[in-house]
CSV table of C-alpha atoms and ligand atoms in Angstrom, one decimal:
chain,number,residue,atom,x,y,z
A,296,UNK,CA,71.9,85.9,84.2
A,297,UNK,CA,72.3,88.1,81.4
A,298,UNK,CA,72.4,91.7,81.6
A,299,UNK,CA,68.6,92.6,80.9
A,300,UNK,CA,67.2,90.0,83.3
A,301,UNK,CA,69.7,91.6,85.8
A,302,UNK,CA,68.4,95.3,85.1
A,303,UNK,CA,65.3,93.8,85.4
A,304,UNK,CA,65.6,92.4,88.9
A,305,UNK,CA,67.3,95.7,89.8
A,306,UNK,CA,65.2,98.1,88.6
A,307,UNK,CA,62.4,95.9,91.1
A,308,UNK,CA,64.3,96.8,94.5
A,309,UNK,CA,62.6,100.8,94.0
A,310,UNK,CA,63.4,103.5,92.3
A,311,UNK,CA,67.5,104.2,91.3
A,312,UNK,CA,69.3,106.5,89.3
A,313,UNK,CA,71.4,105.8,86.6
A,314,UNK,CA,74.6,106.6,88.2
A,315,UNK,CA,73.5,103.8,91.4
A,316,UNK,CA,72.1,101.2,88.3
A,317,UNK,CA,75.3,102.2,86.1
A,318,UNK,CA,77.7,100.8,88.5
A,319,UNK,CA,76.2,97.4,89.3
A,320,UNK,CA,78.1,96.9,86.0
A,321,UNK,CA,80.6,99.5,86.8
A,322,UNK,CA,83.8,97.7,85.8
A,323,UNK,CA,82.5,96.4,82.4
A,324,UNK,CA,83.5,98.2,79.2
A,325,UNK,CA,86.0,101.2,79.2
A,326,UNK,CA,85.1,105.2,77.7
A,327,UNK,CA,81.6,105.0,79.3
A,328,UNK,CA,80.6,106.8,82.7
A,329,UNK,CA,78.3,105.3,84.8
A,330,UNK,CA,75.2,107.3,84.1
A,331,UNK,CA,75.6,106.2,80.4
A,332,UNK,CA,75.8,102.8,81.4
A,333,UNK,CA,73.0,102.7,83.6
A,334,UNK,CA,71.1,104.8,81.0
A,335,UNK,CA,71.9,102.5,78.1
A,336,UNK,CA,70.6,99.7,80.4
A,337,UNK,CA,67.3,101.2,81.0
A,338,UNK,CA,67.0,101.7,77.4
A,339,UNK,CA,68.0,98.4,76.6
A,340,UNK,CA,65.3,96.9,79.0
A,341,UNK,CA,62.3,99.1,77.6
A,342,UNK,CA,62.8,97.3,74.4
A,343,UNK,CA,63.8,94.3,75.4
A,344,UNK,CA,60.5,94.6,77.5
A,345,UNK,CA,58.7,96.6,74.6
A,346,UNK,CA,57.5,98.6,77.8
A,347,UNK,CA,57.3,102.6,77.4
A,348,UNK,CA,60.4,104.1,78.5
A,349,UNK,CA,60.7,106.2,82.1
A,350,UNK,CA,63.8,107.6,83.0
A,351,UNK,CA,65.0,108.4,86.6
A,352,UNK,CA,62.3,110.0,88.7
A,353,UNK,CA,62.0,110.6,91.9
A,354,UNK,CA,64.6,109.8,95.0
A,355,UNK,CA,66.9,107.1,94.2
A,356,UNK,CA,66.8,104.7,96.9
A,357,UNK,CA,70.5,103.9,97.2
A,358,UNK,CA,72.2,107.0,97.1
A,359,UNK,CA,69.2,109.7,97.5
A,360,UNK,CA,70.4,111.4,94.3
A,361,UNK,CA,73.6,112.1,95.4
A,362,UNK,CA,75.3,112.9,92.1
A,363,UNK,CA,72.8,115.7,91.1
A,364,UNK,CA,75.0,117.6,93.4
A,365,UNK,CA,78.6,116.8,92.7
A,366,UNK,CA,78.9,120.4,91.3
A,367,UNK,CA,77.9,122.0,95.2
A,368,UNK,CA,80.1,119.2,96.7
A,369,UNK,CA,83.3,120.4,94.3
A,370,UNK,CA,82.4,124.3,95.1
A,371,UNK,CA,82.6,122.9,99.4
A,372,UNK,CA,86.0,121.7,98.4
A,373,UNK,CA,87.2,125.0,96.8
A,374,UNK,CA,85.8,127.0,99.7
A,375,UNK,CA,87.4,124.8,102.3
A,376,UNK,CA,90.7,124.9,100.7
A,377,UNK,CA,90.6,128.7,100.1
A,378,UNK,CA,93.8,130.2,101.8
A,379,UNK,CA,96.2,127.2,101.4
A,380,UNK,CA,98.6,126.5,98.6
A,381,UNK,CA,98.3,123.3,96.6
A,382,UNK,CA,99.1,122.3,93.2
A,383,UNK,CA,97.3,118.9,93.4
A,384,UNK,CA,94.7,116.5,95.4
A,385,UNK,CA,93.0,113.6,96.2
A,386,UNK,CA,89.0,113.6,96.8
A,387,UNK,CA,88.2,110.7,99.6
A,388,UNK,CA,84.6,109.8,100.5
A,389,UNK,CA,83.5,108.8,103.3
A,390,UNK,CA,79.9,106.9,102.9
A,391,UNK,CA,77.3,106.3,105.6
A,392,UNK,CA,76.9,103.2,106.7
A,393,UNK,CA,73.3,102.5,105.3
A,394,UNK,CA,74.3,103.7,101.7
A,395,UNK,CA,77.3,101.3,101.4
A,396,UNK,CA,75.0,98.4,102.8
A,397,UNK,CA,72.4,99.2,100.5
A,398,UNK,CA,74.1,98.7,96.8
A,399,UNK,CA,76.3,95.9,98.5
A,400,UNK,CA,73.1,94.2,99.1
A,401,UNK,CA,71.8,94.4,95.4
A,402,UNK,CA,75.7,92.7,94.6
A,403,UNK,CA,75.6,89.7,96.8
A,404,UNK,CA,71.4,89.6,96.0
A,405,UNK,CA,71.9,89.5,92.6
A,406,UNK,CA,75.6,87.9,92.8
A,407,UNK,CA,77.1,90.3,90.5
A,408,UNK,CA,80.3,90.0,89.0
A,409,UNK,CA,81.8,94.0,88.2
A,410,UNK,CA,79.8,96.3,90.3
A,411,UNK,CA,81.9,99.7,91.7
A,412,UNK,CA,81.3,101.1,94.9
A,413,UNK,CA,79.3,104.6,95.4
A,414,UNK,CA,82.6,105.7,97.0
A,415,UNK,CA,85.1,105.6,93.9
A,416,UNK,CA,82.7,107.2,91.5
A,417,UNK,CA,82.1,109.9,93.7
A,418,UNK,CA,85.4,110.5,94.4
A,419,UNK,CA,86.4,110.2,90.8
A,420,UNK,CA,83.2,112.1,89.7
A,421,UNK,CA,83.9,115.3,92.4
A,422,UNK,CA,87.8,115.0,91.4
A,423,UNK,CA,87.2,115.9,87.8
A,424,UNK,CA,84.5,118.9,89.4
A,425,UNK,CA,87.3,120.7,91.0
A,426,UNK,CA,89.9,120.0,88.3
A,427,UNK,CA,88.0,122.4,86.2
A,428,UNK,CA,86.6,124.6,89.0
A,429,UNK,CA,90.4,124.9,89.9
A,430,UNK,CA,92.6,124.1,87.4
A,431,UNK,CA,94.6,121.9,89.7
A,432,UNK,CA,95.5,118.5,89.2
A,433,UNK,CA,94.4,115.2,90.8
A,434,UNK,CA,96.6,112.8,92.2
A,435,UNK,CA,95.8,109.7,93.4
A,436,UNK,CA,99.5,108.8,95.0
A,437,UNK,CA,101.2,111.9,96.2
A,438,UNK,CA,98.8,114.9,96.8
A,439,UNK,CA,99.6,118.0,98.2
A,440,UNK,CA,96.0,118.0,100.0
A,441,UNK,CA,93.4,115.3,100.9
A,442,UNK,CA,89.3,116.5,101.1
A,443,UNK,CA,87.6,114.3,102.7
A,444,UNK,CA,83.6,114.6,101.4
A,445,UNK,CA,81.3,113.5,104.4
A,446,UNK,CA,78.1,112.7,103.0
A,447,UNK,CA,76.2,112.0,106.3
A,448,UNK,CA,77.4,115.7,107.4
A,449,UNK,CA,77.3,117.3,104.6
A,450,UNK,CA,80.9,118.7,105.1
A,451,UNK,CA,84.5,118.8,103.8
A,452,UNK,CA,87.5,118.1,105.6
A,453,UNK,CA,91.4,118.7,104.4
A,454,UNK,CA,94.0,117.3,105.3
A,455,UNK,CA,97.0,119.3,104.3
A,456,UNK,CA,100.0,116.7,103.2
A,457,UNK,CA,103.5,117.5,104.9
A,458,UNK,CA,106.4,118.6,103.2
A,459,UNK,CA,109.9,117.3,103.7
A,460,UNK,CA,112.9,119.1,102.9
A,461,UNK,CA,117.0,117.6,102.9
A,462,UNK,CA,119.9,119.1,104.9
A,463,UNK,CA,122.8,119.2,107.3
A,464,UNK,CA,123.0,121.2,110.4
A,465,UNK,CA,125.8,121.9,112.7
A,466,UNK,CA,125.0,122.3,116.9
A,467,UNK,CA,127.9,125.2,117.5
A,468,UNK,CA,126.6,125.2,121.3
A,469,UNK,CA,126.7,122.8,123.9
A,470,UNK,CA,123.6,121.7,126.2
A,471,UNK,CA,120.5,122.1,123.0
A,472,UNK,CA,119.2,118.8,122.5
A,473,UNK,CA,118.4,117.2,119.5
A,474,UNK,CA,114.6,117.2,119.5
A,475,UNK,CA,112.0,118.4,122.0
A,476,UNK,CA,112.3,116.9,125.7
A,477,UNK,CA,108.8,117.2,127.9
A,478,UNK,CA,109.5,118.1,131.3
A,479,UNK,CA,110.1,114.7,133.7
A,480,UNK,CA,107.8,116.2,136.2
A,481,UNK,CA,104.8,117.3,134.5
A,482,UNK,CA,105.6,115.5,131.6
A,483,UNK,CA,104.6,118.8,129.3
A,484,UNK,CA,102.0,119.7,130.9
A,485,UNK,CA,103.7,122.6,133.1
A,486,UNK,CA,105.0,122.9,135.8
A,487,UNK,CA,107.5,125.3,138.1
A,488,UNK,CA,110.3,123.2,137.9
A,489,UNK,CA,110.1,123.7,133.9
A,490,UNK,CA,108.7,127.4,134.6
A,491,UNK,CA,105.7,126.4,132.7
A,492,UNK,CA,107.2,125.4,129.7
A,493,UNK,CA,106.3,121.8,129.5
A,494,UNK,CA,110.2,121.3,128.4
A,495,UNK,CA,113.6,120.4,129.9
A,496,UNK,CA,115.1,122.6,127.9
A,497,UNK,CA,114.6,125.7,126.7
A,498,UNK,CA,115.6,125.0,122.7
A,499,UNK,CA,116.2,121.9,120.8
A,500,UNK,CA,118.2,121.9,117.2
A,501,UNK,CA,114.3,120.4,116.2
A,502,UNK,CA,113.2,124.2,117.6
A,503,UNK,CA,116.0,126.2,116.6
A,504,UNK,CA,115.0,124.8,112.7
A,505,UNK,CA,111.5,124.1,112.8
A,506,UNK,CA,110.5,127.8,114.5
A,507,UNK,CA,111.6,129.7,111.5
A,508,UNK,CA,110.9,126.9,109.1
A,509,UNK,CA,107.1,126.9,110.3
A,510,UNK,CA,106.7,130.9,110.3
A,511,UNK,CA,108.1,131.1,106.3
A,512,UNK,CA,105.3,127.8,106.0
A,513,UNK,CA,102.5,128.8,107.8
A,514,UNK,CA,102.9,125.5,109.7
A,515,UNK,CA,101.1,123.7,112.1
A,516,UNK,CA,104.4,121.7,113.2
A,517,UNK,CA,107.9,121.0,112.4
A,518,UNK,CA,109.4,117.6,113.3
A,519,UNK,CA,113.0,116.9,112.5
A,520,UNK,CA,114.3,113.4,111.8
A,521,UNK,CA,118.4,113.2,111.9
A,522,UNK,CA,120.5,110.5,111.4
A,523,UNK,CA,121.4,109.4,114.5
A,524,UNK,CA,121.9,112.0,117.6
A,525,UNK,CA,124.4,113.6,119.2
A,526,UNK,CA,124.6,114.2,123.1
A,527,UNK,CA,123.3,117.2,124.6
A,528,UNK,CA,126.8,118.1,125.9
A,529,UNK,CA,128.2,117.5,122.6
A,530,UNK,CA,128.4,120.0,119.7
A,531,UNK,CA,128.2,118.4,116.2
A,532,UNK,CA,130.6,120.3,113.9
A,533,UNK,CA,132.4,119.9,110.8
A,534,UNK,CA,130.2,119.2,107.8
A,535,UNK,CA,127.0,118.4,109.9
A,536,UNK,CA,124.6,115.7,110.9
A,537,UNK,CA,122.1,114.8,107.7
A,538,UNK,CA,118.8,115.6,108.4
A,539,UNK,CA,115.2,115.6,107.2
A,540,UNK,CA,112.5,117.7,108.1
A,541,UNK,CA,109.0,117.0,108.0
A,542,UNK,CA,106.7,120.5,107.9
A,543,UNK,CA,103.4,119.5,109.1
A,544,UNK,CA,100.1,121.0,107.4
A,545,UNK,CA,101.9,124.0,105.9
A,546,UNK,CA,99.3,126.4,104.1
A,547,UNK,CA,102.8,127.5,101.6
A,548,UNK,CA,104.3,125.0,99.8
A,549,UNK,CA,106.6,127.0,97.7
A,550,UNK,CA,109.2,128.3,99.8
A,551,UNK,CA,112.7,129.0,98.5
A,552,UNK,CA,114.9,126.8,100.1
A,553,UNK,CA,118.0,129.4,99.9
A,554,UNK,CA,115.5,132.2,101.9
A,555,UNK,CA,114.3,129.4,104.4
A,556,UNK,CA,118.2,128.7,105.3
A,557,UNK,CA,119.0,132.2,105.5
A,558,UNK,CA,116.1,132.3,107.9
A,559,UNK,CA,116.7,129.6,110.0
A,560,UNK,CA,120.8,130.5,110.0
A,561,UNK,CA,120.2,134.1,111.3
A,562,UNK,CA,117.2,133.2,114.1
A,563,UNK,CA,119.4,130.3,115.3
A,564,UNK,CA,122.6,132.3,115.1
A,565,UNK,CA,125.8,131.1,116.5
A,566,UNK,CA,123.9,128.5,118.1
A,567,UNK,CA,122.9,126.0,115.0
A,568,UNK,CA,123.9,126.4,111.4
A,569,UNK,CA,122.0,124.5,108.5
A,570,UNK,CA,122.6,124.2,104.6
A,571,UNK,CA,119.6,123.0,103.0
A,572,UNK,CA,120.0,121.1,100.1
A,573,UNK,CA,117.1,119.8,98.4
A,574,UNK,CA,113.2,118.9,98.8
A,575,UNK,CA,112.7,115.2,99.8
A,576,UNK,CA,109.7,113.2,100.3
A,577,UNK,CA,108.7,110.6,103.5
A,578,UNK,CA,110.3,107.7,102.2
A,579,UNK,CA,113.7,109.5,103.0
A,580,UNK,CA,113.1,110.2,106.4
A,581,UNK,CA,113.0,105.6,107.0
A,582,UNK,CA,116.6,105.7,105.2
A,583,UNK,CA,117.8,108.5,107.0
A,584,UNK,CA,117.0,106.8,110.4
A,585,UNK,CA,118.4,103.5,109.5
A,586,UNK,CA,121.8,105.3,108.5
A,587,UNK,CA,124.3,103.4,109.5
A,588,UNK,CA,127.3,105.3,108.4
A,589,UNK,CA,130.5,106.2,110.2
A,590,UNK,CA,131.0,108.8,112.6
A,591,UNK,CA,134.3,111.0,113.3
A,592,UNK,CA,134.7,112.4,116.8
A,593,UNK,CA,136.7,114.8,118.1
A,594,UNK,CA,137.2,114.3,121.9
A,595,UNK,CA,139.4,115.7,125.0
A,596,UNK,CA,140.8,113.3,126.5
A,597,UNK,CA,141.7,113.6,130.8
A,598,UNK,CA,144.0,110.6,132.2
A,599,UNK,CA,145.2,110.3,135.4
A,600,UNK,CA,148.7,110.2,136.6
A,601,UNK,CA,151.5,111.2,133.8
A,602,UNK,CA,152.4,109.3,131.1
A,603,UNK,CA,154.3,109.8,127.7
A,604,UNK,CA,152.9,110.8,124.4
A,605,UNK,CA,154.2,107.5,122.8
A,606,UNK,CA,152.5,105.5,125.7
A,607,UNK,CA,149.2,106.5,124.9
A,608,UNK,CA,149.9,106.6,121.0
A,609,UNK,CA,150.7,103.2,121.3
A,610,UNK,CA,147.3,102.3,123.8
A,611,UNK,CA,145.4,104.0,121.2
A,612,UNK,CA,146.8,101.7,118.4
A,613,UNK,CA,145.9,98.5,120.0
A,614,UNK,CA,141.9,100.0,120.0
A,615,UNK,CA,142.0,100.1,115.9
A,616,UNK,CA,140.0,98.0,114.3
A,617,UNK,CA,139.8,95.3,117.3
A,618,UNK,CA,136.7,94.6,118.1
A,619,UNK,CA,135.2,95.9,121.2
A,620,UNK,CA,132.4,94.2,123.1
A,621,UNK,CA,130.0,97.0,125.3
A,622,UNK,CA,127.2,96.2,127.2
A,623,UNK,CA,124.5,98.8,127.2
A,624,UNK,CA,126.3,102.0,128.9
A,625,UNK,CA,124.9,102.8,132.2
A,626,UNK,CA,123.9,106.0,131.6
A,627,UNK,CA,121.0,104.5,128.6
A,628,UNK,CA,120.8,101.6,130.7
A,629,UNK,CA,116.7,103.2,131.5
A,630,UNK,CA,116.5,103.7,127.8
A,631,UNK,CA,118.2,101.2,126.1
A,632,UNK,CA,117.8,97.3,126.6
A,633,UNK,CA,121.1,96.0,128.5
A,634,UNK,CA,122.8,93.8,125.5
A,635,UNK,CA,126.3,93.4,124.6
A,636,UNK,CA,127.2,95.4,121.0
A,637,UNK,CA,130.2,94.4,118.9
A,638,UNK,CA,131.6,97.7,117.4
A,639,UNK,CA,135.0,98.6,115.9
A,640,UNK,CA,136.6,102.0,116.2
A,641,UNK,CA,138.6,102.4,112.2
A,642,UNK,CA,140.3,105.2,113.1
A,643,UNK,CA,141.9,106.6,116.4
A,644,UNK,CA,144.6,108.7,116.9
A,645,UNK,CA,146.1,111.6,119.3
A,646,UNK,CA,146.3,114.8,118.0
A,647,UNK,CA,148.5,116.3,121.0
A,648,UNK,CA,148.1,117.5,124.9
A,649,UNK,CA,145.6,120.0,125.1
A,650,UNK,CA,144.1,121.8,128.1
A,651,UNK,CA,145.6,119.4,130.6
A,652,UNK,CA,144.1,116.7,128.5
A,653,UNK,CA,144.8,115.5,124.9
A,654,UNK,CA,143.1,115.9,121.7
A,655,UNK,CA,141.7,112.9,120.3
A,656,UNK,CA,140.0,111.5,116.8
A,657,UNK,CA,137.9,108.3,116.5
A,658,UNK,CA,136.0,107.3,113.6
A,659,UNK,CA,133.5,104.6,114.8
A,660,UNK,CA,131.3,102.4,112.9
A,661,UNK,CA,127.2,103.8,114.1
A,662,UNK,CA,126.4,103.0,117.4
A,663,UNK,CA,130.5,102.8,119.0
A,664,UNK,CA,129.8,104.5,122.4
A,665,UNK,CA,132.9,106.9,123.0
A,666,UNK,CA,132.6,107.6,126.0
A,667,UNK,CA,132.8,104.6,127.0
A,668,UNK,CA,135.2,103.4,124.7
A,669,UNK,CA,137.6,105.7,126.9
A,670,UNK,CA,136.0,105.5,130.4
A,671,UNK,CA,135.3,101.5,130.2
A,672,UNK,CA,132.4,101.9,131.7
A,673,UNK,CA,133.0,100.2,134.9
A,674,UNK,CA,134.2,97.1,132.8
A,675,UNK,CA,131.3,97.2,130.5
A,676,UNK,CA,132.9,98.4,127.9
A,677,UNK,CA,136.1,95.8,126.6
A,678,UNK,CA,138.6,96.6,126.0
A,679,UNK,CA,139.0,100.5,126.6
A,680,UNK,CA,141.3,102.9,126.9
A,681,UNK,CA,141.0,102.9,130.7
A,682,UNK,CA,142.1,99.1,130.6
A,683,UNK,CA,144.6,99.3,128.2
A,684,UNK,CA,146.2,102.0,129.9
A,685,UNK,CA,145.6,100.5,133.6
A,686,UNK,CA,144.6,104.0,135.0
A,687,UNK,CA,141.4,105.7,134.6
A,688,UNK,CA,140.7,108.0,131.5
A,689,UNK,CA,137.7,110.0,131.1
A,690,UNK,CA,136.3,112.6,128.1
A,691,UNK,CA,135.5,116.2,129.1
A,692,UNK,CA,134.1,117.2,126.2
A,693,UNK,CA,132.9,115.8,122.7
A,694,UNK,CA,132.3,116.9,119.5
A,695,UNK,CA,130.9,115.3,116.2
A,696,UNK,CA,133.0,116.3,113.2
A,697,UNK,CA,131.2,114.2,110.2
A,698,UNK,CA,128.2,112.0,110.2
A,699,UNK,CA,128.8,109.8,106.7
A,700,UNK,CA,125.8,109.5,105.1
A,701,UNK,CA,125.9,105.6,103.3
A,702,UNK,CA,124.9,107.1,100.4
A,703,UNK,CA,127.6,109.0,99.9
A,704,UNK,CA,131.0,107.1,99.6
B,202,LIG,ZN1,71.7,106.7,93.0
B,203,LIG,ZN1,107.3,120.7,134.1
């Protein structure tokens, strides 16, 4: 079928406008909008047809004239973004039902070969409305905001794009948790056991960051995503556990990342320390989970009975780099699946006694349970300083000193 047969039989379904006839051939040709595509074809027809020319009257029956107000649909977006900070965006559509099926119906009718749908012109056609309403900039992979045009509503929605920013904290304080914990009882609804709080505990590192982080924002959330986790009892010290942070819907996007460390270091004070180090994007926070770096503890060590420095030196030696087999610890056992992990410990060695105990370093390849690499678990963890030593050995307190990012050799 050529193309004035087909603008024939279109122009026979009722009366359309030349954006709506336009994009039937919407993908043919470059430098021409739709409405001078469709406008050119009604042309073309007339004289093809040597039948006066009309233009466009009336409603159009697939989109009901839709474009003749891109203009008050772009001023809807300014209005709904006023108040939040954003350099660029993406205009989304989203199309009733009935309109989609209409024009789709003309395609496989007519069996056309290029057509574009209503939805990408009028994002495209809106998009280029607010560029110059605003000055801002499109952008179709990364935006800063999303507006999302409902045409059957006649209203805008935004959805305000997260930011993600780089760092390393330290946990000075024992007991905080890593993230948020809902209360086991209510399960965050409230309750007294959690004194209405929804929570186990009181602060989380994820807290301690993300309270300050979301004030200097203007944030609806803050969600932190480390690589790995310590224990609760544990402090993570040294030169801190990498970490992104992901602030939700944030109505400020430039924040200086010097003032939002400053912030977060004196609200949190003494209890968790950050240095922030750069802006990031989602993609990091996928390689920062799957980290699989080395850690370096820095445990005390309580055996029982006596026994010689050079004894336990020596039980210590014969952990290096063997490989140790430990089933699922019993204390994840609820959490965890119960397998048996192959880990190796790369480094260990005893520092000296200390507080009726003994100092001790290990450097473990990511996921080496320590605790259990002392305790033996009951036998679930092979071998262990507990076996090697043939008297039970237990830590009483653990802390992180360096999380190895694998990016950094
Ligand atoms: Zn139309
Ligand atoms: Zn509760």
């Amino acid at each position: 079928m050529d193309l004035l047969e087909m603008t024939g039989k279109i122009l026979a379904y009722g009366e359309i406008c030349d954006h709506c006839l336009g994009r039937m051939v919407g993908k043919r040709s470059f430098g021409l909008s739709n409405d001078q595509r469709g406008h050119a074809l009604r042309v073309s027809h007339a004289l093809a047809e040597n039948v006066p020319f009309r233009p466009h009257e009336g409603t159009c029956w697939i989109c009901q004239d839709l474009f003749s107000r891109v203009g008050d649909w772009a001023g809807k977006v300014e209005a709904a973004l006023e108040g939040i900070e954003y350099a660029t965006y993406l205009i989304g559509t989203r199309v009733p039902p009935l309109m989609a099926e209409s024009e789709e119906m003309v395609w496989s009718d007519l069996s056309l070969p290029s057509p574009e749908p209503l939805k990408s012109e009028m994002n495209r056609e809106v998009g280029k409305a607010v560029a110059l309403l605003t000055g801002k900039e499109a952008d179709l992979a990364n935006p800063d905001v999303l507006a999302i045009l409902d045409l059957s509503t006649g209203e805008v929605g935004i959805q305000v794009n997260p930011v993600f920013f780089y760092g390393r904290y330290r946990k000075l304080e024992r007991g905080i948790p890593q993230t948020h914990w809902d209360c086991r009882v209510c399960r965050g609804s409230g309750c007294e056991r959690c004194n209405f709080t929804g929570k186990m505990y009181q602060d989380s590192v994820e807290e301690l960051i993300g309270r300050p982080a979301m004030e200097l924002f203007s944030a609806k959330g803050a969600v932190l995503h480390g690589a790995g986790r310590e224990d609760i009892d544990a402090r993570m010290i040294g030169t801190g556990r990498p970490f992104v942070m992901e602030i939700v819907a944030p109505s400020r996007r430039t924040v200086d990342l010097q003032v939002l460390q400053e912030a977060i270091n004196s609200s949190a004070s003494g209890r968790v320390e950050v240095s922030l180090e750069r802006w990031t994007r989602r993609g990091e926070v996928e390689t920062i989970k799957s980290d699989k770096g080395y850690k370096k503890y820095r445990i005390l060590v309580e055996i029982e009975d006596p026994l010689s420095l050079n004894e336990l030196r020596s039980a210590l030696e014969a952990l290096k780099g063997v490989t140790i087999y430990q089933r699922t610890p019993q204390r994840v056992a609820h959490r965890r699946a119960d397998k048996i992990r192959e880990r190796h410990a790369t480094e260990i060695t005893c520092l000296g006694p200390e507080e009726g105990g003994y100092s001790i370093e290990v450097t473990g390849e990511a996921g080496l349970y320590i605790k259990e690499l002392i305790s033996g678990d009951n036998g679930r963890t092979r071998p262990s300083l507990t076996e090697i030593l043939g008297r039970p050995a237990r830590v009483l307190r653990l802390d992180v000193v360096q999380v190895q990012s694998t990016r950094e050799e």
